[in-house]
Coordinates of C-alpha atoms in Angstrom, one line a residue:
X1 CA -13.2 -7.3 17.4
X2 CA -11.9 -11.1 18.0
X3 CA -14.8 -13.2 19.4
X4 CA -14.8 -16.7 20.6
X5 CA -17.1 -18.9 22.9
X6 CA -19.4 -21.6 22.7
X7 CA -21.5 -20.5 20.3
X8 CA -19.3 -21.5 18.0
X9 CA -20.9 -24.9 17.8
X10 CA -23.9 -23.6 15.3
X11 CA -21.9 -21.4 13.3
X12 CA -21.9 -23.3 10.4
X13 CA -25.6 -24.1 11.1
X14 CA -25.7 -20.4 10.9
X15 CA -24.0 -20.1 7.8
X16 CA -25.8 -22.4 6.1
X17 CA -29.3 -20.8 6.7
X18 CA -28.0 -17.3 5.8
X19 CA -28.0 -15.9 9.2
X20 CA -26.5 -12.4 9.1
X21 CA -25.1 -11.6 13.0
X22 CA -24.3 -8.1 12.0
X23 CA -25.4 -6.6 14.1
X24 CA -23.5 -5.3 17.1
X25 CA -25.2 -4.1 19.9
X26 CA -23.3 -2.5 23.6
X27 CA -22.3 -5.2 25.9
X28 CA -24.1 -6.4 29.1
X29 CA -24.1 -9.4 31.2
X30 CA -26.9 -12.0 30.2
X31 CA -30.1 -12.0 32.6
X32 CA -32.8 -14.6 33.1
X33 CA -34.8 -11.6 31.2
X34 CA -32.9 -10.5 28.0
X35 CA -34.6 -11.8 24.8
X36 CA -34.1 -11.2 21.6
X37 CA -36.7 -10.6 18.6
X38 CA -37.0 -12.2 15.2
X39 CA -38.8 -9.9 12.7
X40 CA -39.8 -11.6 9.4
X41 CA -39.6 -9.4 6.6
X42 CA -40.9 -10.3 2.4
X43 CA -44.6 -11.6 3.9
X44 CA -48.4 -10.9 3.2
X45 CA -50.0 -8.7 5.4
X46 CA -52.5 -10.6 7.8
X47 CA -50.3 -13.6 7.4
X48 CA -49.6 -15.6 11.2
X49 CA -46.0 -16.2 11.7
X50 CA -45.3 -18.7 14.7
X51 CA -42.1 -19.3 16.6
X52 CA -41.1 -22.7 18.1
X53 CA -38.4 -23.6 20.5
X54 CA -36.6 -26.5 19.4
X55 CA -33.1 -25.6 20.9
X56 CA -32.4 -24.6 24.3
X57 CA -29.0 -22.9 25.3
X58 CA -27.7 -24.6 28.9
X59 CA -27.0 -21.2 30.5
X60 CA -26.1 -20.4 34.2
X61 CA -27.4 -17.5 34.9
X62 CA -26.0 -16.9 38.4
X63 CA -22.0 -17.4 36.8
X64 CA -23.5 -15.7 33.5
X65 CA -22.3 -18.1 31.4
X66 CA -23.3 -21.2 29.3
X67 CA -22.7 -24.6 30.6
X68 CA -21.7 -28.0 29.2
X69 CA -23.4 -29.2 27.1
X70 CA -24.1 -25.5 25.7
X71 CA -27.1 -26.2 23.3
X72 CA -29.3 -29.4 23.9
X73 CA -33.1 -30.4 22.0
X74 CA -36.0 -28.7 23.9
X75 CA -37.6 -32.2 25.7
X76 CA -40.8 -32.1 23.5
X77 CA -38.3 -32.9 20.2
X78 CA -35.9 -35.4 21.4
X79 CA -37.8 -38.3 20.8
X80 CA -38.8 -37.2 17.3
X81 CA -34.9 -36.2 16.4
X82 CA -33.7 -39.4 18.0
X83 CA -36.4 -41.5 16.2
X84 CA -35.4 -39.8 12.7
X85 CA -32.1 -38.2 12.8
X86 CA -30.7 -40.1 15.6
X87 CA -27.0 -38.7 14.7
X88 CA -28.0 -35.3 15.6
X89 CA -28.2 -35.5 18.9
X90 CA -26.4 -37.2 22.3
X91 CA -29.3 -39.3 23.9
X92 CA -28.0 -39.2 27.0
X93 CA -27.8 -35.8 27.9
X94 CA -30.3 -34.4 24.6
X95 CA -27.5 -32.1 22.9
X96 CA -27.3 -31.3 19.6
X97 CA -24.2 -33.1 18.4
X98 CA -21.5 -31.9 15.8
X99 CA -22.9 -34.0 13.1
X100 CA -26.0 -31.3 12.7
X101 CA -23.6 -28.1 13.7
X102 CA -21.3 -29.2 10.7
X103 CA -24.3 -31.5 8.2
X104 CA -24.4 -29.5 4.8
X105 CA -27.0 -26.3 4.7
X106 CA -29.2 -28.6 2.0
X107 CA -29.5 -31.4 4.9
X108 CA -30.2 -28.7 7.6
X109 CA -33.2 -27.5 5.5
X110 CA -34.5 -31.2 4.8
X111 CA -34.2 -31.8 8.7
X112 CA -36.5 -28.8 9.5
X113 CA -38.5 -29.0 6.8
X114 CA -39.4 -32.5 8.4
X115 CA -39.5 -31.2 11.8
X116 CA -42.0 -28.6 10.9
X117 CA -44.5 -31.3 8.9
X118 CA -44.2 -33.1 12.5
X119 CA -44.8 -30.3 14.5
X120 CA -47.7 -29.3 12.6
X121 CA -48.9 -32.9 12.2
X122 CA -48.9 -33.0 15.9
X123 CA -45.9 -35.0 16.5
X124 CA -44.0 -33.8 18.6
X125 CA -46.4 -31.4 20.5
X126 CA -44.2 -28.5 20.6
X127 CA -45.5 -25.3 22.5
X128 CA -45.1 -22.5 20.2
X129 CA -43.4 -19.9 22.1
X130 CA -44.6 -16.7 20.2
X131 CA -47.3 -16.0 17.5
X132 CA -48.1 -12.6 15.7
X133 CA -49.7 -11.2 12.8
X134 CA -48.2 -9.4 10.2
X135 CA -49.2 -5.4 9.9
X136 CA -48.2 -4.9 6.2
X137 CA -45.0 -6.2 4.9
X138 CA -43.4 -7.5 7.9
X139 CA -43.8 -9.3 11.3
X140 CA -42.3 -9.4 14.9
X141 CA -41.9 -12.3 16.9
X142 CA -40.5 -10.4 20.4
X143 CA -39.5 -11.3 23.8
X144 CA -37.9 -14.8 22.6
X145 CA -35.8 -16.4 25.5
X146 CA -32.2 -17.5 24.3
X147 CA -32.4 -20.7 21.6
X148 CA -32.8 -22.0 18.4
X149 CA -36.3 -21.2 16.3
X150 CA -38.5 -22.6 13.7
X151 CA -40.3 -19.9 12.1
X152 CA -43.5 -21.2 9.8
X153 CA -45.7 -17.9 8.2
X154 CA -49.4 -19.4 7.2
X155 CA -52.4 -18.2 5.8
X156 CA -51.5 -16.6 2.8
X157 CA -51.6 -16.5 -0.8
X158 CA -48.2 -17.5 -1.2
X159 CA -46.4 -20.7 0.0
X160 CA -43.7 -20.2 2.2
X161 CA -40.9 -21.9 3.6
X162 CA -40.3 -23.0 7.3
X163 CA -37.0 -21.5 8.4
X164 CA -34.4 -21.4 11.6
X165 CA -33.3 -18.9 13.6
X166 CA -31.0 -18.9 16.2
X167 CA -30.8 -16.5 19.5
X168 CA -27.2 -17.5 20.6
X169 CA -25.1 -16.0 23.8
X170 CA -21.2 -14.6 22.6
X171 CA -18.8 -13.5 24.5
X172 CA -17.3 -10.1 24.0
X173 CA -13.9 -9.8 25.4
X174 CA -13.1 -6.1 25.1
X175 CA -16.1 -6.1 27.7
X176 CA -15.6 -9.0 29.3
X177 CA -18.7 -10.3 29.0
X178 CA -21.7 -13.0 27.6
X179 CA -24.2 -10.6 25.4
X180 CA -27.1 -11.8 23.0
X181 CA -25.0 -12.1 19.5
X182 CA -28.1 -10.4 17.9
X183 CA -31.0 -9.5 19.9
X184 CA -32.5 -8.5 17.0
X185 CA -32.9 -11.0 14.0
X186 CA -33.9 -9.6 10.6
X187 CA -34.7 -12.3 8.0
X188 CA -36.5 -12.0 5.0
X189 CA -39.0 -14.8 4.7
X190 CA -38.5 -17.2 1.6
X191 CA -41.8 -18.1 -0.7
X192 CA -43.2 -19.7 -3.5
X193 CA -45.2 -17.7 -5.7
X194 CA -48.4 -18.9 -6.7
X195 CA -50.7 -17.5 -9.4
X196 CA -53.0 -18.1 -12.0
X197 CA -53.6 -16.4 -15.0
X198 CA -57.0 -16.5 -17.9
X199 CA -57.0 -15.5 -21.1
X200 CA -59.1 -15.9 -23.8
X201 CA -58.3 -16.1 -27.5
X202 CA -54.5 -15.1 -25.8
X203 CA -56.1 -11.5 -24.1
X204 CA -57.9 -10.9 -21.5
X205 CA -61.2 -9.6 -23.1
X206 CA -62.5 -10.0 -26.7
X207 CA -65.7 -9.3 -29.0
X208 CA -67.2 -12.2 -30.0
X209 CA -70.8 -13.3 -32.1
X210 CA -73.0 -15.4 -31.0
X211 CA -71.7 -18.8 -32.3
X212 CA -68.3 -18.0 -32.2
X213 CA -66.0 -20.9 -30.8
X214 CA -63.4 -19.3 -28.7
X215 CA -60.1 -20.7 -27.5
X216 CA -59.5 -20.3 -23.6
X217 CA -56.1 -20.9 -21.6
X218 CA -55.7 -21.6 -18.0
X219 CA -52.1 -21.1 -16.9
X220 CA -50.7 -21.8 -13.1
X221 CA -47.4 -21.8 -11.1
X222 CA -46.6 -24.8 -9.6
X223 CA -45.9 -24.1 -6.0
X224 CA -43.0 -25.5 -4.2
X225 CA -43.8 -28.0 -1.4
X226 CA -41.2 -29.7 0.6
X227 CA -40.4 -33.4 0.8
X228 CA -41.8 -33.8 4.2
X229 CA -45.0 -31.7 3.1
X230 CA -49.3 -33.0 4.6
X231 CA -51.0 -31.1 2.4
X232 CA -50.1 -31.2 -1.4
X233 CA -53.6 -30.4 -2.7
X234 CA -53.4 -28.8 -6.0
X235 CA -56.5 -28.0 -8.1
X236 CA -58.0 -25.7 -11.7
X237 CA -61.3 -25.2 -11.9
X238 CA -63.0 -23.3 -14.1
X239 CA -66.5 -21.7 -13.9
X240 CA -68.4 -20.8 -17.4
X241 CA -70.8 -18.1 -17.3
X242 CA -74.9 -19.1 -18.5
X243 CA -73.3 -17.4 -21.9
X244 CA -70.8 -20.2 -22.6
X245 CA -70.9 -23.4 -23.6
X246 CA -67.6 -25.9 -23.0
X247 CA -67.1 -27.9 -25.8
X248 CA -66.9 -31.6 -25.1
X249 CA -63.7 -33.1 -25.8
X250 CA -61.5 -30.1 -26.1
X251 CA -60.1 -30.1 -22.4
X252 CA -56.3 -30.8 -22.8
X253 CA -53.4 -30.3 -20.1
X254 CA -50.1 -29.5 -20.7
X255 CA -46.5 -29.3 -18.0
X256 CA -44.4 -26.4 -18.5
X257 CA -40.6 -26.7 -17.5
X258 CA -39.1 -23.4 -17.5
X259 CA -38.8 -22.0 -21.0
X260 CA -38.9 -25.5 -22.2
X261 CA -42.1 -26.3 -24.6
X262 CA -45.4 -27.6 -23.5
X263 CA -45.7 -31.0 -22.9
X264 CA -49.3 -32.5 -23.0
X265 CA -49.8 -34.8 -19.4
X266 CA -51.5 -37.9 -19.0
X267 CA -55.1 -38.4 -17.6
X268 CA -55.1 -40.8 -14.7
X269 CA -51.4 -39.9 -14.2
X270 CA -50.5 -36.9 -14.0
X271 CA -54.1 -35.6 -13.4
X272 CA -57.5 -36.2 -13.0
X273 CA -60.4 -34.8 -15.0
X274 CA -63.5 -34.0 -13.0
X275 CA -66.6 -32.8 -15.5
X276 CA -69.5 -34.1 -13.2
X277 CA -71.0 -31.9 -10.4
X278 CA -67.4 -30.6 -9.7
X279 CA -67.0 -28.2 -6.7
X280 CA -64.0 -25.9 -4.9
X281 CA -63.1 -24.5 -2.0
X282 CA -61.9 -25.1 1.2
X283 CA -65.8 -25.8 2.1
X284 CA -66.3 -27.6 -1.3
X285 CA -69.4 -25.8 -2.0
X286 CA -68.6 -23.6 -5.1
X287 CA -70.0 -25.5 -8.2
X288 CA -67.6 -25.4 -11.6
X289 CA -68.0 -26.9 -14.9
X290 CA -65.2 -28.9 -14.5
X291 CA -62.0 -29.2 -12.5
X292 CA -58.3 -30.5 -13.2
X293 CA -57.2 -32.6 -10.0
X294 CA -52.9 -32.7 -10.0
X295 CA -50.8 -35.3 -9.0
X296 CA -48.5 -33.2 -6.9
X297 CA -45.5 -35.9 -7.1
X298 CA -46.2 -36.2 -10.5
X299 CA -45.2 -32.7 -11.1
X300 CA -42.4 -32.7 -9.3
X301 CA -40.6 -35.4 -10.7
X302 CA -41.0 -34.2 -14.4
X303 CA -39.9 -30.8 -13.0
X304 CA -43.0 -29.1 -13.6
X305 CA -43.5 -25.3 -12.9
X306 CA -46.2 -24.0 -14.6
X307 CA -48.9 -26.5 -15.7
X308 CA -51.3 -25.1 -18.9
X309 CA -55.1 -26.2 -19.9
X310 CA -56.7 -25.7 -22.6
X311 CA -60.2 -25.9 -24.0
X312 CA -63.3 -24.4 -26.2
X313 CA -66.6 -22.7 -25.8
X314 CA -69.4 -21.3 -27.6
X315 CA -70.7 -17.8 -27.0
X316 CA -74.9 -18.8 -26.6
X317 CA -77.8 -16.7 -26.9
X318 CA -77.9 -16.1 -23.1
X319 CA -75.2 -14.4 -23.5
X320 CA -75.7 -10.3 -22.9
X321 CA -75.5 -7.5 -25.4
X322 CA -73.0 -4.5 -24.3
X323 CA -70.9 -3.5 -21.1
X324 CA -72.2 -6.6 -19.0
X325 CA -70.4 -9.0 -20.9
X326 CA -69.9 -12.6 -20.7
X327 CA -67.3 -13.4 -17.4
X328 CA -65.2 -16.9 -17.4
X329 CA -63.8 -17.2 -14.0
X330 CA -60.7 -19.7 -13.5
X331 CA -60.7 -20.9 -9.9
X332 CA -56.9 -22.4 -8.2
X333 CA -56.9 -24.4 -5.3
X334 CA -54.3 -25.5 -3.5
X335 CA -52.4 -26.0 -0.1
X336 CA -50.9 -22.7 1.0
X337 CA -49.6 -24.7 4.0
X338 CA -47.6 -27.3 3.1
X339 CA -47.2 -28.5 7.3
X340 CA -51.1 -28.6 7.6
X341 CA -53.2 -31.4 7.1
X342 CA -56.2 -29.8 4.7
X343 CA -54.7 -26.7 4.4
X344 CA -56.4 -25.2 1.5
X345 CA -56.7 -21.5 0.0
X346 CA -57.7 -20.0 -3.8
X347 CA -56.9 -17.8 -6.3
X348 CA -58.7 -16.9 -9.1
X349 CA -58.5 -14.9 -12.5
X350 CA -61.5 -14.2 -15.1
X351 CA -61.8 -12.9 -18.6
X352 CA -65.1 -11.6 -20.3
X353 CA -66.5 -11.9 -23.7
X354 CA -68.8 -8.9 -25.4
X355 CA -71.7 -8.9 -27.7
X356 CA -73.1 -6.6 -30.0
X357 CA -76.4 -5.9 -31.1
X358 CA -78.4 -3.6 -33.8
X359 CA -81.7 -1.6 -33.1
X360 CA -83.9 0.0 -36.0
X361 CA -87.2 1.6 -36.2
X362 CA -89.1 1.4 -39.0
X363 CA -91.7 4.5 -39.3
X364 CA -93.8 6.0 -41.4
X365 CA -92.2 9.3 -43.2
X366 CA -95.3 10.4 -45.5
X367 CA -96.5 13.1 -42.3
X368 CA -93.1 14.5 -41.3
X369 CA -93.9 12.6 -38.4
X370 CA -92.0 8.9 -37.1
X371 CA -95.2 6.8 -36.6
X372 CA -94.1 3.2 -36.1
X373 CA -94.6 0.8 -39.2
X374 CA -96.0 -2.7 -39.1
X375 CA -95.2 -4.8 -41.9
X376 CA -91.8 -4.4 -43.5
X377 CA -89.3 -7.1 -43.8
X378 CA -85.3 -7.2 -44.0
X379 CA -82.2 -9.0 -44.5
X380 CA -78.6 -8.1 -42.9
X381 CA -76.0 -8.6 -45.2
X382 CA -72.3 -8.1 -45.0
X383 CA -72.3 -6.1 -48.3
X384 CA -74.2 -3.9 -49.9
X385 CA -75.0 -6.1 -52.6
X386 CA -76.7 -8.2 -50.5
X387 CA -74.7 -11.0 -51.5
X388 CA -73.4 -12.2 -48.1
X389 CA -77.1 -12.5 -46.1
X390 CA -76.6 -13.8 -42.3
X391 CA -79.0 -16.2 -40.8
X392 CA -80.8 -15.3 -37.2
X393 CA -83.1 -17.2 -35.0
X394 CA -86.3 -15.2 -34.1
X395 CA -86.7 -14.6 -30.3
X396 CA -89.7 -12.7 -30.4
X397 CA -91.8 -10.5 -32.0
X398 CA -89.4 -8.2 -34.0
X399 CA -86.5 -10.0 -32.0
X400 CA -84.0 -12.0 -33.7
X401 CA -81.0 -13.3 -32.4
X402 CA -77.5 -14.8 -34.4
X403 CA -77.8 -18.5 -34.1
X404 CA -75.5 -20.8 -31.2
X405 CA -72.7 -22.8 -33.1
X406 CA -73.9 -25.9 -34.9
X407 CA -77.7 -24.6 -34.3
X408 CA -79.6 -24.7 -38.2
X409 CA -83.1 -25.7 -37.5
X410 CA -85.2 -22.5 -37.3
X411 CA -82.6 -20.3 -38.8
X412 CA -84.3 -17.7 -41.1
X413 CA -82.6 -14.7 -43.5
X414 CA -86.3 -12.9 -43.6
X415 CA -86.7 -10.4 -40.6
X416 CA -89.5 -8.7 -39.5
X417 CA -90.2 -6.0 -37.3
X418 CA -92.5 -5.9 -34.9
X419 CA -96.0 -6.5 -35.1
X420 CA -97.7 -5.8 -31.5
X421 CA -98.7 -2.6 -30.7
X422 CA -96.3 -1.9 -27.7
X423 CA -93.1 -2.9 -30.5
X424 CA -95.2 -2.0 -33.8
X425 CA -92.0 -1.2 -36.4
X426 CA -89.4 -2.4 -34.1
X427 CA -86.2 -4.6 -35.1
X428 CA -83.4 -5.6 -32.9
X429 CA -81.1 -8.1 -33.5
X430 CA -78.5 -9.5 -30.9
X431 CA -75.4 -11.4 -30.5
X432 CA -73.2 -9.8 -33.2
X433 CA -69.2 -8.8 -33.5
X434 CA -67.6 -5.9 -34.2
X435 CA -68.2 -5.3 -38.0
X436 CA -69.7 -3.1 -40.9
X437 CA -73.7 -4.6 -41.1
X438 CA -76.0 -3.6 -44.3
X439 CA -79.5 -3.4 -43.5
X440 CA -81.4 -4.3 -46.8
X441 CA -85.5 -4.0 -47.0
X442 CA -86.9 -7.1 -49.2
X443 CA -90.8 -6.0 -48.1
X444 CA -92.3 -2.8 -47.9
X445 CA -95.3 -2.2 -45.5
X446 CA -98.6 -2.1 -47.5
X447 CA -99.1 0.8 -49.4
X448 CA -95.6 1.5 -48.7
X449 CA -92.6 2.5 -51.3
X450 CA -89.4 -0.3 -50.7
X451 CA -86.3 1.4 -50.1
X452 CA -83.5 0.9 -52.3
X453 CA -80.9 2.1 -50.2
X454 CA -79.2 -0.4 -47.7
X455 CA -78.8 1.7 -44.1
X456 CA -75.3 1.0 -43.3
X457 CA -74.3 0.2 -39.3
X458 CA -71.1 -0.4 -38.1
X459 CA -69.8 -1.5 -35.0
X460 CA -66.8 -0.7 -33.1
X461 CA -66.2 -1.0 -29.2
X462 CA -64.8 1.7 -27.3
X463 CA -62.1 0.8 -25.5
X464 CA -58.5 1.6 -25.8
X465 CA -56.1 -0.6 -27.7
X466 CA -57.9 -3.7 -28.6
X467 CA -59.4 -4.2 -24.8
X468 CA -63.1 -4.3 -25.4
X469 CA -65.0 -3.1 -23.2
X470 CA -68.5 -3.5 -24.7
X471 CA -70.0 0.0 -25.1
X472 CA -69.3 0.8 -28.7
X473 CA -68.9 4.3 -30.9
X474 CA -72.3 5.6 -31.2
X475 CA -74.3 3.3 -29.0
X476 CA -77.7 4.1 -28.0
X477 CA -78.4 6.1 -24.8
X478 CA -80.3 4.1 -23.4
X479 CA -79.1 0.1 -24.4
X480 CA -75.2 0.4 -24.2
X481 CA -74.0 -2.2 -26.5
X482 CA -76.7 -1.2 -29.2
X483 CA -76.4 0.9 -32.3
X484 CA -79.4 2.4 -33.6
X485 CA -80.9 3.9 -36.5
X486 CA -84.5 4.8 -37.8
X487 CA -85.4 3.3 -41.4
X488 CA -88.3 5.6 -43.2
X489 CA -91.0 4.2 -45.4
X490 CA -92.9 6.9 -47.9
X491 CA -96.4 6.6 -49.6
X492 CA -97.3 7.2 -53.4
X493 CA -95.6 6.4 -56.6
X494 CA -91.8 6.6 -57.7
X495 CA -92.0 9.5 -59.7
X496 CA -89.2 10.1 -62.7
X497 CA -86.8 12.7 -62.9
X498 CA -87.5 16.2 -64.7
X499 CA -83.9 15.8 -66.6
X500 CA -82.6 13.1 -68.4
X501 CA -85.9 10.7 -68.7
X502 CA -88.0 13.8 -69.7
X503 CA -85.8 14.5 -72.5
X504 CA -85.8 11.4 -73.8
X505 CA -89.3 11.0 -73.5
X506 CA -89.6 14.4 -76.1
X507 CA -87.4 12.9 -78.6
X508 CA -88.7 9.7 -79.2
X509 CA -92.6 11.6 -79.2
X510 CA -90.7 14.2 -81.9
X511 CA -89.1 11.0 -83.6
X512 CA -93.1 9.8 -83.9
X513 CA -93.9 12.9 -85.7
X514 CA -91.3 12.7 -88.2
X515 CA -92.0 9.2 -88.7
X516 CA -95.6 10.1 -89.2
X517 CA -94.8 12.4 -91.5
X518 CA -92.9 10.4 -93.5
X519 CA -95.7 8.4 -93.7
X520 CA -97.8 11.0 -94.8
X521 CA -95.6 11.8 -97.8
X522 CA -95.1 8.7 -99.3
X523 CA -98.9 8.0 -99.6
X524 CA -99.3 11.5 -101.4
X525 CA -96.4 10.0 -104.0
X526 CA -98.2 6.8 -104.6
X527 CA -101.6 8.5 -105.1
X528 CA -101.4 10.2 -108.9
X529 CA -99.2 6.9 -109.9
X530 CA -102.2 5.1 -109.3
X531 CA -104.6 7.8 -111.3

């Protein structure tokens, strides 16, 4: 079907911003009361989408058809356009000129990537003509009078672009007639993802001792703000559990361009480090241990998309035995609406730690019964030699905990089970990894026979492929996390065997005899000599 008319002025704008007229709907003369719709596909659901008029088409509706000039600025704009782009538009009459119909698509997207920073700066005041909120994956912006559109979406996750849309008269001359070119606009919206990811020693959970120093990595897009953007706030924070402790000195941040390699940023350039009562959020309330303020600008001229920190911590004693585990949250703020002064939204990611621990009962074994022992004394080794004894702290009374990293005053090998009543024979020791333990008794309780067999434990979490998930093969019913076993003491003495020792015994008793006997007979030979 051959088309022509005035609407040929903003084709190339058209072209330029990927605006499909495809569809073709049944002719009808243009009324004061057709519209058309713009529904915005690719978006967040719950995100506000917002239509404003910045275009008006000159139509007469009593002749149905556009006048001279056919497209002009809506009033509230032209001061702004002829103040900044002062080529796109006639000042006398307010129409948009040929140099903007025909300016490259890259310039288009500059000049209403401006034009929305104004907008939403409050400059010009431009009525918004139609606001909605999107149900799932897509929103509709209906009953829009004939004219060109910016489109912003807000209040999501994601950053996303401001774009134009353009509900244009054509003429159709098979019928004769002016008819909305496309009454219905369906435009996917453009965005910038924006995520952050945790991980600790390079996976998302892990087994760890008390003690341990662990390697943690922080690891964030870059969103994409425009030239023209307010709000370029972009932020890491990072929250450490009671159970951690952040090394001091270790915090180091890296630019990532593409598949290029790290390269480690400047402090006071390209960022700032924050390590004293730091907070986040768009209220600034939530505490973190420290936070990684970004030079937007910065970023963006190095050509910056992912940005990297890195740092230590300790696992500590406060850190929990079993499925609880240790959580490391990673906290990113940042502007999720580039045209909004304070705009501000986060996302966040966490990783957890696990701990181990080891429960015995010492009892008495003489009666057949388990009556708790008072008394006895251990060492865990990682062999059964004993060769390889690890140190605890004592926490209380038949408590012992692995030491915190660097801590060696108060350390002890010795460990001894409980002596109060209400934990008489117990011994639990906390904060260790997965491993094969030996459980070796250096003191027997009074009256008591030492063991001399280590008990063996070994521990192994549960879950599936290498992601821990702190309850571990054999764990006690009631303390997840805990593996357990009951360590006997007998009375009396170590009596030999009946086989080899008895034997042996006999013989040299026999070999006595002989000897005597021997003895015996060389006296009676001596005798008559000496007659």
């Amino acid at each position: 079907m051959k088309r022509r008319g005035p609407a040929a002025l903003l084709a190339p704008v058209l072209a330029a911003l990927a605006l499909a007229f495809a569809c073709v709907t049944p002719a009808w003369a243009i009324q004061s009361t057709n519209t058309g719709t713009i529904t915005v596909s690719n978006v967040e659901n719950g995100v506000d989408a917002s239509a404003y008029q910045v275009i008006e088409v000159n139509y007469d509706f009593d002749a149905d058809q556009p006048k001279d000039p056919e497209f002009t600025w809506a009033s509230s704009v032209r001061s702004w356009v002829s103040t900044n782009y002062a080529t796109y538009i006639d000042t006398q009459t307010g129409a948009v000129t040929k140099a903007f119909s025909e300016a490259p698509a890259s310039d288009v997207k500059a000049f209403y990537d401006a034009l929305a920073a104004a907008i939403r700066g409050g400059d010009p005041s431009v009525q918004v003509a139609k606001t909605a909120q999107a149900q799932g994956a897509t929103v509709t912006l209906g009953d829009l009078p004939m004219g060109g559109y910016l489109v912003l979406v807000e209040n999501g996750q994601y950053v996303y672009e401001a774009a134009a849309h353009n509900i244009v008269p054509e003429f159709d001359e098979d019928a004769q007639a002016w008819q909305i070119a496309e009454p219905t606009i369906d435009a996917a919206a453009k965005r910038e993802p924006v995520d952050v990811t945790k991980t600790v020693e390079d996976v998302k959970v892990v087994g760890a001792q008390y003690g341990d120093l662990l390697d943690f990595t922080l690891e964030a897009d870059v969103p994409g703000y425009p030239d023209n953007a307010i709000e370029k706030t972009y932020e890491i924070g990072d929250d450490l559990s009671d159970g951690l402790t952040l090394k001091a000195g270790t915090i180091t941040v890296y630019g990532i361009a593409g598949s290029a390699q790290p390269v480690e940023l400047t402090s006071g350039t390209h960022y700032t480090l924050v390590d004293q009562s730091a907070t986040m959020g768009d209220d600034a309330q939530t505490p973190v241990d420290f936070k990684v303020v970004f030079d937007y600008d910065e970023l963006e001229a190095a050509g910056y998309d992912t940005v990297r920190v890195t740092y230590q911590a300790s696992l500590n004693h406060n850190a929990p035995v079993g499925p609880t585990g240790t959580p490391n949250e990673v906290i990113l703020g940042y502007a999720n609406n580039p045209y909004e002064e304070d705009s501000y939204t986060t996302k966040d990611d966490d990783v957890k730690v696990f701990s181990y621990g080891i429960d015995v009962l010492k009892y008495d074994g003489s009666t057949g019964g388990k009556t708790p022992l008072a008394g006895a004394e251990f060492k865990l080794c990682l062999d059964a030699d004993g060769e390889h004894v690890l140190s605890f702290v004592q926490a209380g009374d038949g408590v012992y905990r692995v030491p915190e990293e660097g801590e060696t005053n108060g350390t002890t090998t010795t460990l001894v089970v409980g002596e109060a009543e209400a934990v008489k024979g117990q011994l639990v020791l906390n904060g260790l990894k997965e491993g094969t333990y030996y459980l070796i008794e250096t003191k027997a309780p009074e009256g008591f026979n030492i063991s001399t067999t280590p008990v063996t434990f070994t521990i192994v979490d549960k879950g599936d492929d290498g992601d821990y998930d702190g309850n571990i093969e054999n764990q006690m019913v009631d303390k997840a996390g805990y593996v357990h076993a009951d360590f006997e003491n007998k009375k009396g003495f170590l009596l030999p065997q009946t086989g080899g020792l008895g034997t042996v015994a006999f013989v040299v008793g026999g070999l006595a005899l002989v000897g005597g006997g021997c003895v015996y007979t060389a006296k009676r030979v001596r005798g008559p000599k000496g007659e």
